[in-house]
PDB file of C-alpha atoms in Angstrom:
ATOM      1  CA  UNK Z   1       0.000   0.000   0.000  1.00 77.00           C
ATOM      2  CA  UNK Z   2       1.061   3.632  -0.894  1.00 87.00           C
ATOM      3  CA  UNK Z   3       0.099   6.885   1.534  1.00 92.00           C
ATOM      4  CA  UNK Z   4       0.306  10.532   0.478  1.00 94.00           C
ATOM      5  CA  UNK Z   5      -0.279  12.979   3.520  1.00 96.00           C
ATOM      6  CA  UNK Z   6      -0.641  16.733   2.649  1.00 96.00           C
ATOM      7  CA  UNK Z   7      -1.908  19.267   5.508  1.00 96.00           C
ATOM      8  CA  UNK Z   8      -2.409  22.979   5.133  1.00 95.00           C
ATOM      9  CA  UNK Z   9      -3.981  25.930   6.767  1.00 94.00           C
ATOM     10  CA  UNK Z  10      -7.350  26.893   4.998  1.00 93.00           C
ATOM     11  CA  UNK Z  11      -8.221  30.750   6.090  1.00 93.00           C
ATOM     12  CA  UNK Z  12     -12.028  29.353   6.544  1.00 94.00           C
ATOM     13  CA  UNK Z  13     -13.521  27.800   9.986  1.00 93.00           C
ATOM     14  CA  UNK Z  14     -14.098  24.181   9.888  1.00 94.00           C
ATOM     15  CA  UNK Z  15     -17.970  24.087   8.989  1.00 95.00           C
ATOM     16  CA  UNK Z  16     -17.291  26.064   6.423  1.00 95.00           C
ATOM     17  CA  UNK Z  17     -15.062  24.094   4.803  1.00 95.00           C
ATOM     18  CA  UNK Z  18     -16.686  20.740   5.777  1.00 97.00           C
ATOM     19  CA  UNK Z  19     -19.470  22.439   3.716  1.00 95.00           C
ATOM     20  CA  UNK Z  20     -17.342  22.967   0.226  1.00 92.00           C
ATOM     21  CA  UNK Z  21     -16.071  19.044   1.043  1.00 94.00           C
ATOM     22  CA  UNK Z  22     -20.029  17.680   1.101  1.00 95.00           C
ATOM     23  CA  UNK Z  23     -21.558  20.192  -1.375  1.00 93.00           C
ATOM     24  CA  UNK Z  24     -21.780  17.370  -4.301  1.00 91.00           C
ATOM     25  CA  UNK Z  25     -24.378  19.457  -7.043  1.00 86.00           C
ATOM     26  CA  UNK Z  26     -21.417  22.532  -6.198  1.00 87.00           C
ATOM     27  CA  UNK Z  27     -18.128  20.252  -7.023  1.00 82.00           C
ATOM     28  CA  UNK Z  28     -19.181  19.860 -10.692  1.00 72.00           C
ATOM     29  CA  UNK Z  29     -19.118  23.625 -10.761  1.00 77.00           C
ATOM     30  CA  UNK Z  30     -16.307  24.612  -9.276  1.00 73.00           C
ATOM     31  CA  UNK Z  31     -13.923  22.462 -10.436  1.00 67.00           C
ATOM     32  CA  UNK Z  32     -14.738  19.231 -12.885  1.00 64.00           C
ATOM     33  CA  UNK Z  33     -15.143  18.846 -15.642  1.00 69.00           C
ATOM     34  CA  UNK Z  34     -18.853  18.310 -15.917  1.00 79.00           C
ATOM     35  CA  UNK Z  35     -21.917  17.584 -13.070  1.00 86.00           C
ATOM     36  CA  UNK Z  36     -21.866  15.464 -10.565  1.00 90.00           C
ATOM     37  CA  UNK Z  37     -24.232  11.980 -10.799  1.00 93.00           C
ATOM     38  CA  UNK Z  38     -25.620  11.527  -7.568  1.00 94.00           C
ATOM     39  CA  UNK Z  39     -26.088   7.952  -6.950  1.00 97.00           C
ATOM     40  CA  UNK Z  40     -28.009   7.135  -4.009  1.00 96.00           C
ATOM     41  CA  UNK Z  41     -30.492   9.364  -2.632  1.00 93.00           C
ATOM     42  CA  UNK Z  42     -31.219  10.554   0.711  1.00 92.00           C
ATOM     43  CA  UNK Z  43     -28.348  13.380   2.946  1.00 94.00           C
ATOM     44  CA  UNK Z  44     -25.123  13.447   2.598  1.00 96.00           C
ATOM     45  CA  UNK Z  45     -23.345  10.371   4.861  1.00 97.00           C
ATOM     46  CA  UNK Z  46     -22.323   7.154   4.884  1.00 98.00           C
ATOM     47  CA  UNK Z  47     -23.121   4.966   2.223  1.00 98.00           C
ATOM     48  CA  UNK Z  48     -23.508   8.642   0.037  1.00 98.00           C
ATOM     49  CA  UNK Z  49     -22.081   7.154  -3.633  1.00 97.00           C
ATOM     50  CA  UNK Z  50     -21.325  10.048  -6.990  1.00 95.00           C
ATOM     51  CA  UNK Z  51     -19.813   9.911  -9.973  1.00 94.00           C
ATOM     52  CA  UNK Z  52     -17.739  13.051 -11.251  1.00 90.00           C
ATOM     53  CA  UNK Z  53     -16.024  13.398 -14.628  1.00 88.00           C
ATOM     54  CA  UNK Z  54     -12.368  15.559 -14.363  1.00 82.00           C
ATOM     55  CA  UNK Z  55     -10.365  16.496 -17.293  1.00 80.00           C
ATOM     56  CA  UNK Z  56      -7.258  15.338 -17.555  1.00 81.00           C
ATOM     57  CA  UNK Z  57      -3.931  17.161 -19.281  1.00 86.00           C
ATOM     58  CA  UNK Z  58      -4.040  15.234 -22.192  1.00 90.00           C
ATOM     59  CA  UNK Z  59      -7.396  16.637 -23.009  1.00 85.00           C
ATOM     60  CA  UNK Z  60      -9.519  13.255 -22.073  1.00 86.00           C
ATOM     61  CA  UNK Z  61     -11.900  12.902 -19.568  1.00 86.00           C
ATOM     62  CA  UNK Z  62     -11.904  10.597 -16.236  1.00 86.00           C
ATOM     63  CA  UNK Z  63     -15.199   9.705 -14.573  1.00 90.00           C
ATOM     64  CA  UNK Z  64     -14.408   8.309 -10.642  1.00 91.00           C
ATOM     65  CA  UNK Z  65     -17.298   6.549  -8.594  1.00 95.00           C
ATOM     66  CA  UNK Z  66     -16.922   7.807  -4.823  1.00 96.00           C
ATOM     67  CA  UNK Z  67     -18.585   6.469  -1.382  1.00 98.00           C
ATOM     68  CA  UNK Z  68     -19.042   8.080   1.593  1.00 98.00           C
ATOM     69  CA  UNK Z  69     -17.767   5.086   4.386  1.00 98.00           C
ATOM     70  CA  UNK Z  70     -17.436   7.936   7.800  1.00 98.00           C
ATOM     71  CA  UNK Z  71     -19.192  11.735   7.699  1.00 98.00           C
ATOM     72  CA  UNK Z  72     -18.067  13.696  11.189  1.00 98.00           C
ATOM     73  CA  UNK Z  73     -18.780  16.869  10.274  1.00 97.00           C
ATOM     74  CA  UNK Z  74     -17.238  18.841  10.975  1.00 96.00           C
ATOM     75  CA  UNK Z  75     -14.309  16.998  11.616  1.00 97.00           C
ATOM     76  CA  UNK Z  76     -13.315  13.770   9.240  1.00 98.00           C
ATOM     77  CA  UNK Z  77     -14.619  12.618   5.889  1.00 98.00           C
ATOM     78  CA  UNK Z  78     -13.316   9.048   4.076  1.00 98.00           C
ATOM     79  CA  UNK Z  79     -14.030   8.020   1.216  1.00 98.00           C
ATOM     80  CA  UNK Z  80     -13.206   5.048  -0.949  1.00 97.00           C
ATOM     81  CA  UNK Z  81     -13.088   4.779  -4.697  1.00 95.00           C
ATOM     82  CA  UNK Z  82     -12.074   2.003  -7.331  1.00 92.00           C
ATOM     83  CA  UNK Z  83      -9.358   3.023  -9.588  1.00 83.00           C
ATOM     84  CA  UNK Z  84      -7.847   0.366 -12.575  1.00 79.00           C
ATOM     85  CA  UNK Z  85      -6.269  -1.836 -10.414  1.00 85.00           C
ATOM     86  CA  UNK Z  86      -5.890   0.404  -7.267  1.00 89.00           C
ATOM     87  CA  UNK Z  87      -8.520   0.943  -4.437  1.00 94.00           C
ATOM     88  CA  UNK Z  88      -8.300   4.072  -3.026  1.00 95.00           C
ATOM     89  CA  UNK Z  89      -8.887   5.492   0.533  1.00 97.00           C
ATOM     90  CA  UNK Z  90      -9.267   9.082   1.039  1.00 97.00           C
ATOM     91  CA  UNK Z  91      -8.903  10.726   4.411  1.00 98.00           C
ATOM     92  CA  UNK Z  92      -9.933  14.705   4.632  1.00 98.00           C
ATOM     93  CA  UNK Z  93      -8.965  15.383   8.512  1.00 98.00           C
ATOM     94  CA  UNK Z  94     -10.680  19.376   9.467  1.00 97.00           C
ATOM     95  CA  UNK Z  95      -9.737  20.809  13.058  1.00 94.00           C
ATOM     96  CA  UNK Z  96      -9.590  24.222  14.054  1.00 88.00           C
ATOM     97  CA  UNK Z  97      -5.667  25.920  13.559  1.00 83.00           C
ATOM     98  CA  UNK Z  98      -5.730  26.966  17.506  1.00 75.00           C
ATOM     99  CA  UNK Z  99      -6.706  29.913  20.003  1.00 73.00           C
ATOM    100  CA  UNK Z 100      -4.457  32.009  18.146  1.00 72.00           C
ATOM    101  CA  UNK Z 101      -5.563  31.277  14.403  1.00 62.00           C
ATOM    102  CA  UNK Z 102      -9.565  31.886  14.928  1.00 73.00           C
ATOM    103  CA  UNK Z 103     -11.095  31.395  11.711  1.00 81.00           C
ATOM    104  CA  UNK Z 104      -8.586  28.961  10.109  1.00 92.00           C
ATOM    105  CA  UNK Z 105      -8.818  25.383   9.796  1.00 95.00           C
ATOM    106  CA  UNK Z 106      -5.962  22.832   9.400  1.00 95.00           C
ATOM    107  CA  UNK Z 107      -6.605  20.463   7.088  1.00 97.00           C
ATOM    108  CA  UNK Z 108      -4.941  17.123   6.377  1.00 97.00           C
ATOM    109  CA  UNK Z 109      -5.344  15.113   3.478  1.00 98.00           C
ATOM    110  CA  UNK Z 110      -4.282  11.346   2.882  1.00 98.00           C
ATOM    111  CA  UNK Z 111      -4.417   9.006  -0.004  1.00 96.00           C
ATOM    112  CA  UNK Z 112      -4.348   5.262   0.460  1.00 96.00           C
ATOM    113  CA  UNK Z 113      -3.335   3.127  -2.458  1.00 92.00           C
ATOM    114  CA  UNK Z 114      -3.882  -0.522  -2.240  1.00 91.00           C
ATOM    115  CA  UNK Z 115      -3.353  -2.660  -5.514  1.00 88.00           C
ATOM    116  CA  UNK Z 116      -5.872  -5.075  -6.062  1.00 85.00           C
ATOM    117  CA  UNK Z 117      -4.558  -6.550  -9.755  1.00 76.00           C
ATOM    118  CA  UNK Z 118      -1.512  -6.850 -11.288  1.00 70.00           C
ATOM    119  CA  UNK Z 119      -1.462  -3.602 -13.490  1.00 60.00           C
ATOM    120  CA  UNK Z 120      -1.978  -1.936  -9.785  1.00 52.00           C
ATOM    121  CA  UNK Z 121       1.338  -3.797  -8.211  1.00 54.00           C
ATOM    122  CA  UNK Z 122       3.189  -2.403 -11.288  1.00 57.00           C
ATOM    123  CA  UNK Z 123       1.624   1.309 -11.037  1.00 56.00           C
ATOM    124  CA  UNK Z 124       2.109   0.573  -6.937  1.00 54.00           C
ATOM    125  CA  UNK Z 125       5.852  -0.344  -8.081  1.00 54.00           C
ATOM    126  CA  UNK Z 126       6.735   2.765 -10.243  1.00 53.00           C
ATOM    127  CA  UNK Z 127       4.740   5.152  -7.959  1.00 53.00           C
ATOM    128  CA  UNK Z 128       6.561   4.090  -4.038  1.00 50.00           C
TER     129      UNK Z 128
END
């Protein structure tokens, strides 16, 4: 398995950006390349599953399924998604950047990468 951590100060408080992370019909236009295809119905939480298309730099386009498998708001969000070969685990970590920093949130990111096929031990292999 591969991990990626990144953590960064947002200048927003935590419900605020908890709000940007869970605002699915918002993603597609902020950032994607088209809407996002809500797949289950019912609030935002576990067991929450979407589809969103993002552009990629050679000019194609990538659709990803997500799920929703923990919602704390305002404090963690994982979600899992099914790449070719590679399962990934995505860990958004929100707490407030201290007495000091009112009004910013640190936020940490990680990316779990578990190969599940062959072509994902050899992408796992080249990648760390």
């Amino acid at each position: 398995m591969s991990t990626v951590t990144v953590t960064g100060r947002i200048e927003a408080q935590a419900v605020d950006v908890w709000r940007l992370l869970t605002d699915l019909p918002g993603r597609g236009r902020r950032h994607l390349a088209g809407p996002v295809e809500l797949l289950t119905p019912g609030p935002f939480g576990p067991g929450t599953s979407w589809r969103e298309p993002r552009a990629q730099p050679d000019g194609g386009l990538l659709v990803e399924e997500f799920c929703v498998v923990e919602a704390v708001p305002p404090r963690r969000l994982v979600l899992v998604s099914s790449g070719v070969g590679v399962d990934y685990r995505i860990t958004w970590e929100l707490r407030r950047a201290g007495r000091r920093h009112h009004g910013r949130t640190l936020v940490g990111v990680t990316l779990e990468a578990l190969p599940v096929d062959p072509y994902g031990r050899v992408a796992a292999l080249f990648l760390g």
